[in-house]
Coordinates of C-alpha atoms in Angstrom, one line a residue:
Chain A
M1 CA -1.3 -4.7 -28.8
D2 CA -1.9 -6.8 -25.8
F3 CA -0.6 -5.4 -22.6
T4 CA -2.0 -7.9 -20.3
Y5 CA 0.2 -10.2 -18.2
L6 CA 3.3 -8.2 -19.0
S7 CA 5.8 -7.9 -16.3
L8 CA 6.6 -4.6 -14.6
T9 CA 10.1 -4.8 -16.2
E10 CA 8.5 -5.1 -19.6
L11 CA 6.1 -2.4 -19.1
R12 CA 9.0 -0.2 -17.8
K13 CA 10.9 -0.8 -21.1
L14 CA 7.9 0.0 -23.3
L15 CA 7.3 3.3 -21.5
D16 CA 10.9 4.2 -21.5
K17 CA 11.2 3.5 -25.2
K18 CA 7.9 5.5 -25.6
Q19 CA 6.3 2.5 -27.5
I20 CA 3.3 3.3 -25.3
S21 CA 2.3 6.2 -23.2
S22 CA 1.1 6.0 -19.5
V23 CA -2.2 7.6 -20.6
E24 CA -2.7 4.9 -23.2
L25 CA -1.7 2.1 -20.8
T26 CA -4.1 3.7 -18.1
K27 CA -7.0 3.8 -20.6
Y28 CA -6.2 0.3 -21.6
F29 CA -6.6 -1.1 -18.1
L30 CA -9.5 1.1 -17.1
E31 CA -11.3 -0.3 -20.1
R32 CA -10.5 -3.9 -18.9
I33 CA -11.6 -3.0 -15.3
K34 CA -15.0 -1.6 -16.5
K35 CA -15.7 -4.6 -18.7
S36 CA -14.9 -7.1 -16.0
D37 CA -17.8 -8.7 -14.0
L38 CA -15.6 -10.1 -11.2
N39 CA -16.5 -7.4 -8.7
A40 CA -12.9 -7.0 -8.1
F41 CA -13.1 -3.2 -7.6
I42 CA -15.1 -1.1 -5.1
T43 CA -14.0 2.2 -6.5
I44 CA -12.5 3.3 -9.9
S45 CA -10.5 6.5 -9.7
E46 CA -10.6 7.3 -13.4
E47 CA -10.2 11.1 -13.3
Q48 CA -7.2 11.1 -10.9
A49 CA -5.7 8.1 -12.7
L50 CA -5.7 10.1 -16.0
K51 CA -4.2 13.0 -14.4
Q52 CA -1.5 11.0 -12.7
A53 CA -0.8 9.2 -16.1
A54 CA -0.4 12.6 -17.9
A55 CA 2.0 13.8 -15.2
A56 CA 4.0 10.5 -15.6
D57 CA 4.1 11.0 -19.5
D58 CA 5.5 14.6 -18.9
Y59 CA 8.1 13.2 -16.6
I60 CA 9.1 10.4 -19.0
A61 CA 9.3 13.0 -21.8
S62 CA 11.8 15.0 -19.8
P63 CA 15.5 14.0 -19.8
G64 CA 16.8 11.6 -17.2
E65 CA 16.0 8.2 -15.8
N66 CA 12.5 7.3 -14.7
P67 CA 11.5 5.8 -11.4
F68 CA 10.7 2.0 -11.8
L69 CA 7.0 2.5 -11.3
C70 CA 6.7 5.7 -13.3
G71 CA 3.5 5.7 -15.4
I72 CA 2.6 2.0 -14.6
P73 CA -1.0 1.5 -13.5
Y74 CA -1.7 -0.3 -10.2
A75 CA -4.7 -0.9 -7.9
A76 CA -4.7 -0.6 -4.1
K77 CA -6.6 -2.8 -1.7
D78 CA -9.4 -0.7 -0.3
L79 CA -7.7 -0.8 3.1
F80 CA -5.0 1.6 2.1
C81 CA -6.0 5.2 2.7
T82 CA -5.8 7.3 -0.5
A83 CA -6.0 11.1 -0.3
G84 CA -9.1 12.2 -2.0
V85 CA -10.2 8.7 -3.2
R86 CA -12.8 7.0 -1.2
T87 CA -11.6 4.3 1.2
T88 CA -14.2 1.9 2.6
A89 CA -12.5 -1.3 4.1
A90 CA -15.4 -2.9 2.2
S91 CA -17.7 -1.8 5.1
K92 CA -20.7 0.3 5.2
I93 CA -19.4 2.1 8.2
L94 CA -16.8 3.8 5.9
D95 CA -19.0 3.9 2.8
N96 CA -18.5 7.7 2.6
Y97 CA -15.0 8.0 3.9
I98 CA -12.6 10.1 1.8
P99 CA -9.1 10.1 3.5
P100 CA -7.3 13.5 3.8
Y101 CA -4.0 11.8 3.5
D102 CA -2.1 8.8 1.9
A103 CA -0.9 5.7 3.5
T104 CA 2.9 5.6 3.5
V105 CA 2.9 2.8 0.9
I106 CA 0.7 4.9 -1.4
E107 CA 2.9 7.9 -0.9
K108 CA 6.0 5.9 -1.9
I109 CA 4.4 4.7 -5.0
K110 CA 3.3 8.2 -5.8
E111 CA 6.7 9.5 -5.4
Q112 CA 7.7 7.0 -8.1
K113 CA 4.7 8.4 -10.2
G114 CA 2.8 5.1 -10.2
V115 CA -0.7 5.4 -11.4
L116 CA -3.5 4.5 -9.1
L117 CA -6.5 3.1 -11.1
G118 CA -8.8 2.1 -8.2
K119 CA -9.5 0.4 -4.9
T120 CA -10.0 -3.3 -4.8
N121 CA -12.6 -5.4 -3.1
L122 CA -11.8 -7.3 0.1
D123 CA -13.3 -9.1 3.1
Q124 CA -14.9 -6.4 5.3
F125 CA -12.1 -4.9 7.3
A126 CA -9.9 -7.7 6.0
H127 CA -11.8 -10.1 8.2
G128 CA -12.2 -13.3 6.2
S129 CA -10.4 -15.7 3.9
S130 CA -13.0 -15.9 1.1
G131 CA -13.8 -12.4 0.0
E132 CA -17.4 -13.0 0.9
T133 CA -17.7 -10.8 4.0
S134 CA -17.4 -7.6 1.8
A135 CA -20.4 -5.2 2.2
Y136 CA -20.1 -4.7 -1.6
G137 CA -20.6 -8.3 -2.5
P138 CA -18.1 -11.2 -3.1
T139 CA -15.3 -11.0 -5.6
K140 CA -15.3 -13.9 -8.2
N141 CA -12.3 -16.1 -9.0
P142 CA -11.4 -15.5 -12.8
W143 CA -10.5 -19.3 -13.1
D144 CA -14.1 -20.1 -12.3
K145 CA -16.6 -17.3 -11.5
S146 CA -18.7 -19.6 -9.3
R147 CA -15.7 -19.8 -6.9
M148 CA -14.1 -17.6 -4.3
P149 CA -10.7 -16.0 -5.1
G150 CA -9.8 -16.3 -1.4
G151 CA -9.3 -13.4 1.1
S152 CA -9.1 -11.1 2.5
S153 CA -7.2 -9.5 -0.4
S154 CA -9.8 -10.9 -2.8
G155 CA -10.1 -8.1 -5.4
S156 CA -6.3 -7.5 -5.7
A157 CA -5.8 -11.2 -6.4
A158 CA -8.7 -11.5 -8.9
A159 CA -7.7 -8.3 -10.6
V160 CA -4.1 -9.3 -11.1
A161 CA -5.0 -12.8 -12.1
A162 CA -7.5 -11.7 -14.7
G163 CA -5.1 -9.1 -16.3
L164 CA -7.1 -6.1 -15.1
I165 CA -4.0 -4.5 -13.5
P166 CA -0.3 -5.4 -13.7
W167 CA 0.0 -5.4 -9.9
A168 CA -1.8 -4.5 -6.8
T169 CA -1.1 -3.7 -3.1
A170 CA -2.5 -6.2 -0.5
T171 CA -2.3 -6.9 3.2
E172 CA -2.0 -9.8 5.4
T173 CA -2.8 -10.3 9.0
G174 CA -2.9 -14.2 8.9
G175 CA -3.2 -15.5 5.3
S176 CA -4.9 -12.6 3.5
I177 CA -2.1 -12.2 0.8
R178 CA -1.1 -15.8 0.6
I179 CA -4.5 -17.5 0.4
P180 CA -5.9 -15.4 -2.5
S181 CA -2.5 -15.5 -4.3
S182 CA -2.8 -19.3 -4.1
F183 CA -6.5 -19.5 -5.1
T184 CA -6.0 -17.3 -8.2
G185 CA -2.5 -18.4 -9.3
V186 CA -0.7 -15.1 -8.8
C187 CA 2.6 -14.3 -6.9
G188 CA 2.0 -12.7 -3.4
W189 CA 4.4 -11.3 -0.9
K190 CA 3.6 -11.2 2.8
P191 CA 6.5 -9.1 4.4
T192 CA 8.3 -9.5 7.6
Y193 CA 6.2 -7.7 10.3
G194 CA 7.6 -4.1 10.3
R195 CA 9.3 -4.3 7.0
V196 CA 6.5 -2.3 5.3
S197 CA 4.9 0.7 7.1
R198 CA 1.3 0.2 8.4
Y199 CA 0.7 3.9 8.5
G200 CA -2.5 4.7 6.7
V201 CA -3.5 1.1 6.4
I202 CA -6.9 0.6 8.1
A203 CA -5.9 -1.4 11.2
M204 CA -7.1 -5.0 11.9
G205 CA -4.5 -6.7 14.3
S206 CA -1.7 -4.3 14.8
S207 CA 0.8 -6.8 16.1
L208 CA 0.3 -8.8 12.9
D209 CA -0.7 -6.4 9.9
S210 CA 1.8 -6.6 7.0
P211 CA 1.2 -4.6 3.8
G212 CA 2.5 -6.3 0.8
A213 CA 1.9 -7.0 -3.0
M214 CA 0.7 -9.2 -5.6
A215 CA 2.1 -9.5 -9.1
Y216 CA 3.1 -11.9 -12.0
S217 CA 6.6 -13.0 -10.9
V218 CA 8.9 -13.1 -7.9
E219 CA 11.2 -10.7 -9.8
D220 CA 8.4 -8.1 -9.8
L221 CA 7.8 -8.8 -6.1
A222 CA 11.4 -8.2 -5.4
R223 CA 11.4 -4.8 -7.3
L224 CA 8.1 -3.8 -5.5
A225 CA 9.6 -4.8 -2.1
E226 CA 12.5 -2.4 -2.8
I227 CA 10.1 0.4 -3.2
M228 CA 7.5 -0.5 -0.5
A229 CA 9.8 -1.4 2.4
G230 CA 11.7 0.8 4.9
A231 CA 11.7 2.5 8.2
D232 CA 8.9 5.1 8.6
G233 CA 8.7 7.7 11.3
K234 CA 5.0 7.4 11.2
D235 CA 5.1 3.7 12.2
S236 CA 7.5 3.2 15.1
T237 CA 7.2 -0.8 14.6
T238 CA 9.0 -0.6 11.2
G239 CA 12.4 -2.1 11.2
Q240 CA 15.4 0.3 11.1
A241 CA 17.6 -2.0 8.9
M242 CA 18.4 -0.7 5.4
V243 CA 16.3 -2.2 2.5
P244 CA 18.6 -4.6 0.4
A245 CA 18.5 -4.4 -3.5
Y246 CA 16.5 -7.5 -3.6
S247 CA 16.1 -7.7 -7.3
K248 CA 19.9 -7.3 -8.1
N249 CA 20.8 -10.1 -5.7
L250 CA 18.4 -12.7 -7.2
T251 CA 20.1 -16.1 -7.9
V252 CA 19.3 -18.8 -10.4
S253 CA 21.0 -21.8 -8.5
L254 CA 19.9 -23.1 -5.1
K255 CA 23.1 -24.9 -4.4
G256 CA 23.9 -24.8 -0.7
V257 CA 20.4 -23.6 0.2
R258 CA 18.8 -25.6 3.0
I259 CA 15.1 -26.0 2.6
G260 CA 13.0 -27.2 5.5
I261 CA 10.0 -29.3 5.2
A262 CA 7.8 -29.7 8.3
E263 CA 5.6 -32.8 8.0
E264 CA 3.0 -31.1 10.3
Y265 CA 2.4 -28.7 7.2
F266 CA 1.2 -31.7 5.2
L267 CA -2.1 -32.0 7.0
E268 CA -4.1 -35.1 7.4
G269 CA -7.2 -34.8 5.4
M270 CA -5.9 -32.1 3.1
D271 CA -6.5 -32.3 -0.7
E272 CA -4.3 -35.2 -1.8
R273 CA -3.6 -33.7 -5.2
V274 CA -2.5 -30.4 -3.7
K275 CA -0.1 -32.3 -1.5
Q276 CA 1.3 -34.1 -4.5
T277 CA 1.7 -30.8 -6.5
I278 CA 3.6 -29.2 -3.6
Q279 CA 5.8 -32.4 -3.3
G280 CA 6.5 -32.1 -7.1
A281 CA 7.5 -28.4 -6.6
I282 CA 9.8 -29.5 -3.7
G283 CA 11.4 -32.0 -5.9
E284 CA 12.0 -29.3 -8.5
L285 CA 13.8 -27.2 -5.8
E286 CA 16.0 -30.2 -5.1
K287 CA 16.9 -30.5 -8.7
L288 CA 17.9 -26.8 -8.6
G289 CA 20.5 -27.8 -6.0
A290 CA 18.6 -27.2 -2.8
E291 CA 19.3 -29.6 0.2
L292 CA 15.9 -30.8 1.8
V293 CA 15.8 -30.9 5.6
K294 CA 13.2 -32.5 7.6
V295 CA 12.0 -30.1 10.5
H296 CA 9.2 -30.0 13.1
L297 CA 6.8 -27.5 14.0
P298 CA 4.3 -29.3 16.2
I299 CA 3.2 -26.5 18.5
S300 CA 2.8 -24.0 15.6
A301 CA 0.8 -26.4 13.5
K302 CA -1.4 -27.5 16.4
Y303 CA -2.0 -24.3 18.2
G304 CA -1.3 -21.5 15.8
S305 CA -4.9 -21.0 14.6
L306 CA -6.1 -21.2 18.1
V307 CA -3.8 -18.5 19.3
Y308 CA -4.8 -16.4 16.4
A309 CA -8.4 -16.8 17.1
I310 CA -7.9 -15.1 20.4
V311 CA -5.1 -12.6 19.6
A312 CA -6.5 -11.3 16.3
P313 CA -10.1 -10.6 17.6
S314 CA -8.5 -9.0 20.7
E315 CA -6.6 -6.5 18.6
I316 CA -9.7 -6.0 16.3
S317 CA -11.9 -5.2 19.2
S318 CA -9.5 -2.5 20.3
N319 CA -8.8 -1.1 16.7
L320 CA -12.5 -1.0 15.7
A321 CA -13.6 0.9 18.8
R322 CA -12.7 4.1 16.9
Y323 CA -15.8 3.7 14.7
D324 CA -18.2 5.8 16.8
G325 CA -20.2 7.8 14.3
I326 CA -18.8 11.0 15.7
R327 CA -15.7 12.0 13.6
Y328 CA -16.2 10.2 10.4
G329 CA -18.0 7.3 8.9
H330 CA -21.6 6.2 9.1
V331 CA -23.8 7.8 11.7
T332 CA -27.3 6.4 12.7
K333 CA -30.3 8.6 12.1
N334 CA -32.2 6.9 15.0
A335 CA -30.4 7.9 18.1
S336 CA -32.0 9.7 21.1
D337 CA -28.8 10.0 23.2
L338 CA -25.0 9.7 22.9
M339 CA -25.0 6.0 23.8
E340 CA -27.4 5.2 21.0
V341 CA -25.2 7.1 18.5
Y342 CA -22.4 4.5 19.4
T343 CA -24.5 1.4 19.6
K344 CA -26.8 2.0 16.6
S345 CA -24.2 3.5 14.3
R346 CA -22.0 0.4 15.0
A347 CA -24.9 -2.0 14.7
E348 CA -25.9 -0.4 11.3
G349 CA -22.4 -0.1 9.9
F350 CA -20.6 -3.2 10.7
G351 CA -21.2 -6.5 9.1
D352 CA -21.7 -9.9 10.9
E353 CA -18.1 -11.0 10.7
A354 CA -16.7 -7.6 12.2
K355 CA -19.3 -7.8 15.0
R356 CA -18.4 -11.5 15.7
R357 CA -14.7 -10.6 16.0
I358 CA -15.3 -7.4 18.0
M359 CA -17.4 -9.4 20.5
T360 CA -15.0 -12.3 20.7
G361 CA -12.2 -9.9 21.4
T362 CA -14.2 -8.0 23.9
Y363 CA -15.1 -11.1 25.7
V364 CA -11.6 -12.6 25.9
L365 CA -10.1 -9.3 27.1
S366 CA -12.9 -8.8 29.7
A367 CA -12.2 -8.8 33.5
G368 CA -12.0 -12.3 34.7
Y369 CA -11.1 -13.9 31.3
Y370 CA -8.0 -12.0 30.3
D371 CA -5.6 -14.5 31.9
A372 CA -7.4 -17.6 30.8
Y373 CA -7.6 -16.5 27.1
Y374 CA -5.4 -13.5 26.0
K375 CA -2.4 -14.0 28.4
R376 CA -2.3 -17.7 27.7
A377 CA -2.6 -17.2 24.0
Q378 CA 0.4 -14.8 24.1
K379 CA 2.4 -17.3 26.0
V380 CA 1.7 -19.9 23.4
R381 CA 2.6 -17.4 20.8
R382 CA 5.9 -17.1 22.4
M383 CA 6.4 -20.8 22.1
I384 CA 5.5 -20.6 18.4
V385 CA 8.2 -17.8 17.9
N386 CA 10.7 -20.0 19.7
E387 CA 9.9 -23.0 17.6
F388 CA 10.5 -21.0 14.3
T389 CA 13.7 -19.5 15.7
K390 CA 15.1 -23.0 16.3
V391 CA 13.9 -24.1 12.8
F392 CA 15.7 -21.2 11.2
S393 CA 18.9 -22.1 13.0
Q394 CA 18.9 -25.3 10.8
V395 CA 17.4 -24.1 7.4
D396 CA 17.4 -21.0 5.2
V397 CA 13.7 -21.2 4.3
L398 CA 10.7 -23.4 4.8
T399 CA 8.4 -24.6 2.1
A400 CA 4.8 -25.9 2.4
P401 CA 1.5 -25.8 0.6
T402 CA 0.1 -22.2 0.8
A403 CA -3.4 -23.5 1.5
P404 CA -4.9 -27.0 2.3
S405 CA -7.2 -26.9 -0.7
V406 CA -7.8 -25.0 -4.0
A407 CA -10.5 -22.4 -4.4
Q408 CA -14.0 -23.3 -3.0
K409 CA -17.3 -22.5 -4.4
L410 CA -18.7 -19.1 -3.4
G411 CA -21.0 -19.5 -0.3
Y412 CA -18.9 -22.3 1.2
A413 CA -17.6 -20.0 3.9
A414 CA -21.0 -18.5 4.7
N415 CA -22.0 -18.9 8.3
D416 CA -19.0 -20.9 9.3
P417 CA -17.3 -18.8 12.0
L418 CA -14.2 -21.1 11.7
F419 CA -13.7 -21.1 8.0
G420 CA -10.8 -18.6 8.1
Y421 CA -9.0 -20.3 11.0
I422 CA -9.0 -23.6 9.1
T423 CA -8.1 -22.1 5.6
D424 CA -5.4 -20.1 7.0
Q425 CA -3.9 -22.6 9.3
L426 CA -0.6 -23.1 7.1
N427 CA -0.1 -19.2 7.1
I428 CA -1.1 -18.2 10.6
P429 CA 1.7 -19.6 12.6
S430 CA 4.4 -17.7 10.6
S431 CA 2.3 -14.5 10.8
L432 CA 2.2 -14.8 14.5
A433 CA 6.0 -15.0 14.5
G434 CA 6.2 -12.0 12.2
L435 CA 8.0 -14.0 9.3
P436 CA 8.0 -13.1 5.7
A437 CA 6.6 -15.4 3.0
I438 CA 5.6 -15.6 -0.6
S439 CA 3.2 -17.9 -2.4
V440 CA 4.1 -18.8 -6.1
P441 CA 2.0 -20.7 -8.6
S442 CA 3.1 -24.3 -8.6
G443 CA 0.5 -26.2 -10.6
F444 CA -3.1 -27.0 -11.2
V445 CA -5.3 -29.6 -9.9
P446 CA -9.0 -30.5 -10.8
A447 CA -11.5 -29.2 -8.2
H448 CA -12.7 -32.0 -5.7
D449 CA -16.3 -31.1 -6.5
D450 CA -15.9 -30.5 -10.2
P451 CA -13.2 -32.6 -11.9
S452 CA -13.6 -30.6 -15.2
T453 CA -12.3 -27.4 -13.7
N454 CA -8.6 -27.0 -13.1
L455 CA -7.6 -24.7 -10.3
P456 CA -4.2 -23.1 -9.3
V457 CA -2.1 -24.4 -6.3
G458 CA 0.3 -22.2 -4.5
L459 CA 3.7 -23.1 -3.1
Q460 CA 4.5 -21.2 0.1
I461 CA 8.1 -20.2 0.9
I462 CA 8.6 -18.9 4.4
G463 CA 11.8 -17.2 5.6
P464 CA 13.3 -16.0 8.9
Q465 CA 12.5 -12.3 10.0
W466 CA 14.1 -9.8 7.5
G467 CA 14.8 -12.8 5.2
E468 CA 13.0 -11.5 2.2
Q469 CA 16.1 -12.1 0.1
K470 CA 16.2 -15.7 0.9
I471 CA 12.5 -16.3 -0.1
F472 CA 12.7 -14.2 -3.2
N473 CA 15.8 -16.2 -4.2
V474 CA 14.1 -19.6 -3.8
G475 CA 11.0 -18.3 -5.5
Y476 CA 12.9 -16.7 -8.4
A477 CA 14.9 -19.8 -9.0
Y478 CA 11.8 -21.9 -9.1
Q479 CA 10.3 -19.6 -11.7
Q480 CA 13.3 -19.7 -13.9
A481 CA 12.7 -23.5 -14.1
T482 CA 9.0 -23.6 -14.3
D483 CA 6.2 -21.6 -16.0
F484 CA 3.2 -22.0 -13.8
H485 CA 3.2 -18.3 -13.1
K486 CA 2.8 -17.6 -16.8
K487 CA -0.5 -19.5 -17.1
H488 CA -3.5 -17.2 -17.0
P489 CA -7.2 -17.7 -16.9
R490 CA -9.3 -17.3 -20.0
V491 CA -11.4 -14.3 -19.2
D492 CA -14.3 -13.3 -21.3
S493 CA -15.4 -9.6 -21.2
G494 CA -18.4 -10.6 -19.1
K495 CA -20.7 -7.9 -20.5
Chain B
M1 CA -22.3 -22.3 25.8
L2 CA -22.5 -18.5 26.6
S3 CA -25.8 -17.4 28.0
K4 CA -27.9 -14.7 26.3
D5 CA -27.3 -12.4 29.1
E6 CA -23.5 -12.8 28.7
V7 CA -23.9 -12.0 24.9
K8 CA -25.9 -8.9 25.8
K9 CA -23.3 -7.9 28.3
I10 CA -20.5 -8.3 25.7
A11 CA -22.4 -6.4 23.1
S12 CA -23.0 -3.6 25.5
L13 CA -19.4 -3.4 26.3
A14 CA -18.6 -3.5 22.6
R15 CA -21.3 -0.7 22.1
I16 CA -23.1 -2.7 19.5
E17 CA -26.9 -2.9 19.5
L18 CA -28.1 -6.4 18.9
S19 CA -31.7 -7.5 18.0
E20 CA -33.1 -10.6 19.8
S21 CA -32.4 -12.8 16.9
E22 CA -28.9 -11.5 16.6
V23 CA -28.3 -12.3 20.3
E24 CA -29.3 -15.9 19.4
K25 CA -27.0 -16.0 16.3
F26 CA -24.1 -14.6 18.2
Q27 CA -24.6 -16.8 21.1
K28 CA -24.0 -19.8 18.8
D29 CA -21.2 -18.2 16.9
L30 CA -19.2 -16.9 19.9
S31 CA -19.6 -20.2 21.6
T32 CA -18.2 -22.1 18.5
V33 CA -15.2 -20.0 18.5
L34 CA -14.6 -20.2 22.3
D35 CA -15.1 -24.0 22.1
Y36 CA -12.6 -24.0 19.3
V37 CA -9.8 -22.2 21.3
D38 CA -10.5 -24.3 24.4
E39 CA -7.8 -26.7 23.6
L40 CA -5.2 -24.0 24.4
K41 CA -5.9 -24.7 28.1
K42 CA -4.2 -28.1 27.7
V43 CA -0.8 -26.5 26.8
D44 CA 1.8 -26.3 29.5
V45 CA 2.8 -22.7 29.6
S46 CA 4.5 -22.6 32.9
G47 CA 7.7 -20.5 32.8
V48 CA 6.8 -18.9 29.4
D49 CA 6.7 -15.2 29.2
E50 CA 3.9 -13.8 26.9
V51 CA 4.9 -12.1 23.8
F52 CA 3.6 -8.7 22.8
E53 CA 5.9 -7.9 19.8
V54 CA 8.0 -10.1 17.8
T55 CA 10.8 -8.1 16.1
G56 CA 12.6 -7.1 19.3
L57 CA 12.4 -3.3 18.7
V58 CA 12.7 -1.2 21.8
N59 CA 11.7 2.5 22.2
V60 CA 11.9 3.8 18.6
Q61 CA 12.1 7.5 18.9
R62 CA 12.1 10.5 16.5
D63 CA 13.4 13.9 16.8
D64 CA 11.1 16.3 18.7
A65 CA 10.6 18.5 15.6
A66 CA 7.4 20.2 14.5
I67 CA 6.1 19.2 11.2
V68 CA 3.2 20.8 9.2
S69 CA 0.2 18.5 9.2
D70 CA -2.4 20.7 7.4
T71 CA -5.1 18.3 7.0
H72 CA -7.9 19.6 9.3
E73 CA -10.1 20.7 6.4
G74 CA -10.0 17.1 4.9
I75 CA -10.6 15.7 8.4
F76 CA -13.6 17.8 9.0
K77 CA -15.1 17.1 5.8
N78 CA -15.7 13.5 6.8
A79 CA -17.5 14.6 10.1
P80 CA -21.2 13.6 10.1
E81 CA -22.0 16.9 11.9
M82 CA -20.1 20.1 12.8
K83 CA -20.8 23.4 14.4
D84 CA -18.5 26.4 14.5
G85 CA -15.4 24.3 13.9
F86 CA -16.4 21.6 16.5
Y87 CA -17.8 18.2 16.3
K88 CA -21.5 18.2 17.2
V89 CA -22.6 15.4 19.5
K90 CA -25.7 14.5 21.4
A91 CA -25.9 15.8 25.1
I92 CA -24.0 13.7 27.5
L93 CA -25.5 14.7 30.7

């Protein structure tokens, strides 16, 4: 039987009815992962996975209801600390790091008896939008292996899209869930900042980092959100509000729902066919009963990426100061004194992109420049927050293209220090404001550089803070009326 | 454009050793990023307070209760060098 591309609800039914065991399912997906040549995984945790699966099968065999994720295989972006399973952040500086503890998200999945099959590839320390800055080589896009899957959650997106795993965790700081979801045609959820605990997720920009998920449908995302979200004593920035039963509240009709369209999000110079595809998707939402409302986000659109280009590296330079070669991670063999332990270990361990961001942050935070750069950026960030607050007093959600283009060729991002800030410009402003968003597949267009290749386009739905239910409802209604999320790449075995 | 000395100063503050060719590369890269953000200087931010967190949480506290956090073995396993239960580092003075 073919178990690829089944929804989590379908897998739950098969496991509950004992039509398949978790061990069988685990072996099935491990086989697919091993055969794949997408470079989507950095570490495969086969031994632990089979143990977890056997334990899940025991649990299922005992009387009583099973937790939703019990026995279902998943993969974690290699930015989530996993007890006893190597966690690299796709960097050489953490090449040998084995966390002694689980991230809160991983712990919650473990409580449900979900089965971790491995750790997925990403841009190094989640710095990037292409997947190319990984120290373990770029991930390939299953729709066209000569293309990038987008980043930084490149491996999670490629693995889900190629049917190597039914779902995966991901993280976003400014586009890292939405972009790869769009480029690979999967559904991705970037939570409200603080909705999901950051504890145990290797830090990038702590005022922005949002752990989330990728799967085949908005319904699956809503189920996952119920499990992943919630206050955490180990992350004092998590929201204290109860987590709603998102999946039970999903609605089919959009009658009475006000959807904002900001013309600034339909950029001058962006791929025309992407624009048309998104306009088509918005037309579909209107047919489902939604009222379309024109709104404006001029400051967010114009200055969002610039603010991010200061704020994110600032937080990165602070967060990555901890890699010193003393307590864990790579240590140089060529140091003659303590200072050289620091400078050489960091020189050898970090890739160019991490170095670039650390140094950018160090510069804009340094004496004499702080007011001109960081302080000013945080003021403009306030203006962006205010702009969104005003818009969400008029509408329930915003819709826009997720990305200005479809997947580019691998190598396209190389040596362009601005690639990410441009690619992520439709995601960054809402990240700066801490807003939740999803990207859902909404069509295919021919690649601009190769008309014979059709590539997925993502529709972005952005909500107000804690407005997960609103974005899930719009996405769910859209997926009841369309089947773009059920289209999958033809993946040959590769070897 | 940043000078080479400025790049070296930044790298030293960031504790990253750079080769001469890297100094040149990052001189270009960092200057590109700084040029890119330059336009922010045109925004009128008078009367605007900077934002440091976005969800409005204030002073989240937990009970002052001890919990067992018995992971020292796992933590020390990751250390490059240990001696007698301590991290071993090069002489500082």
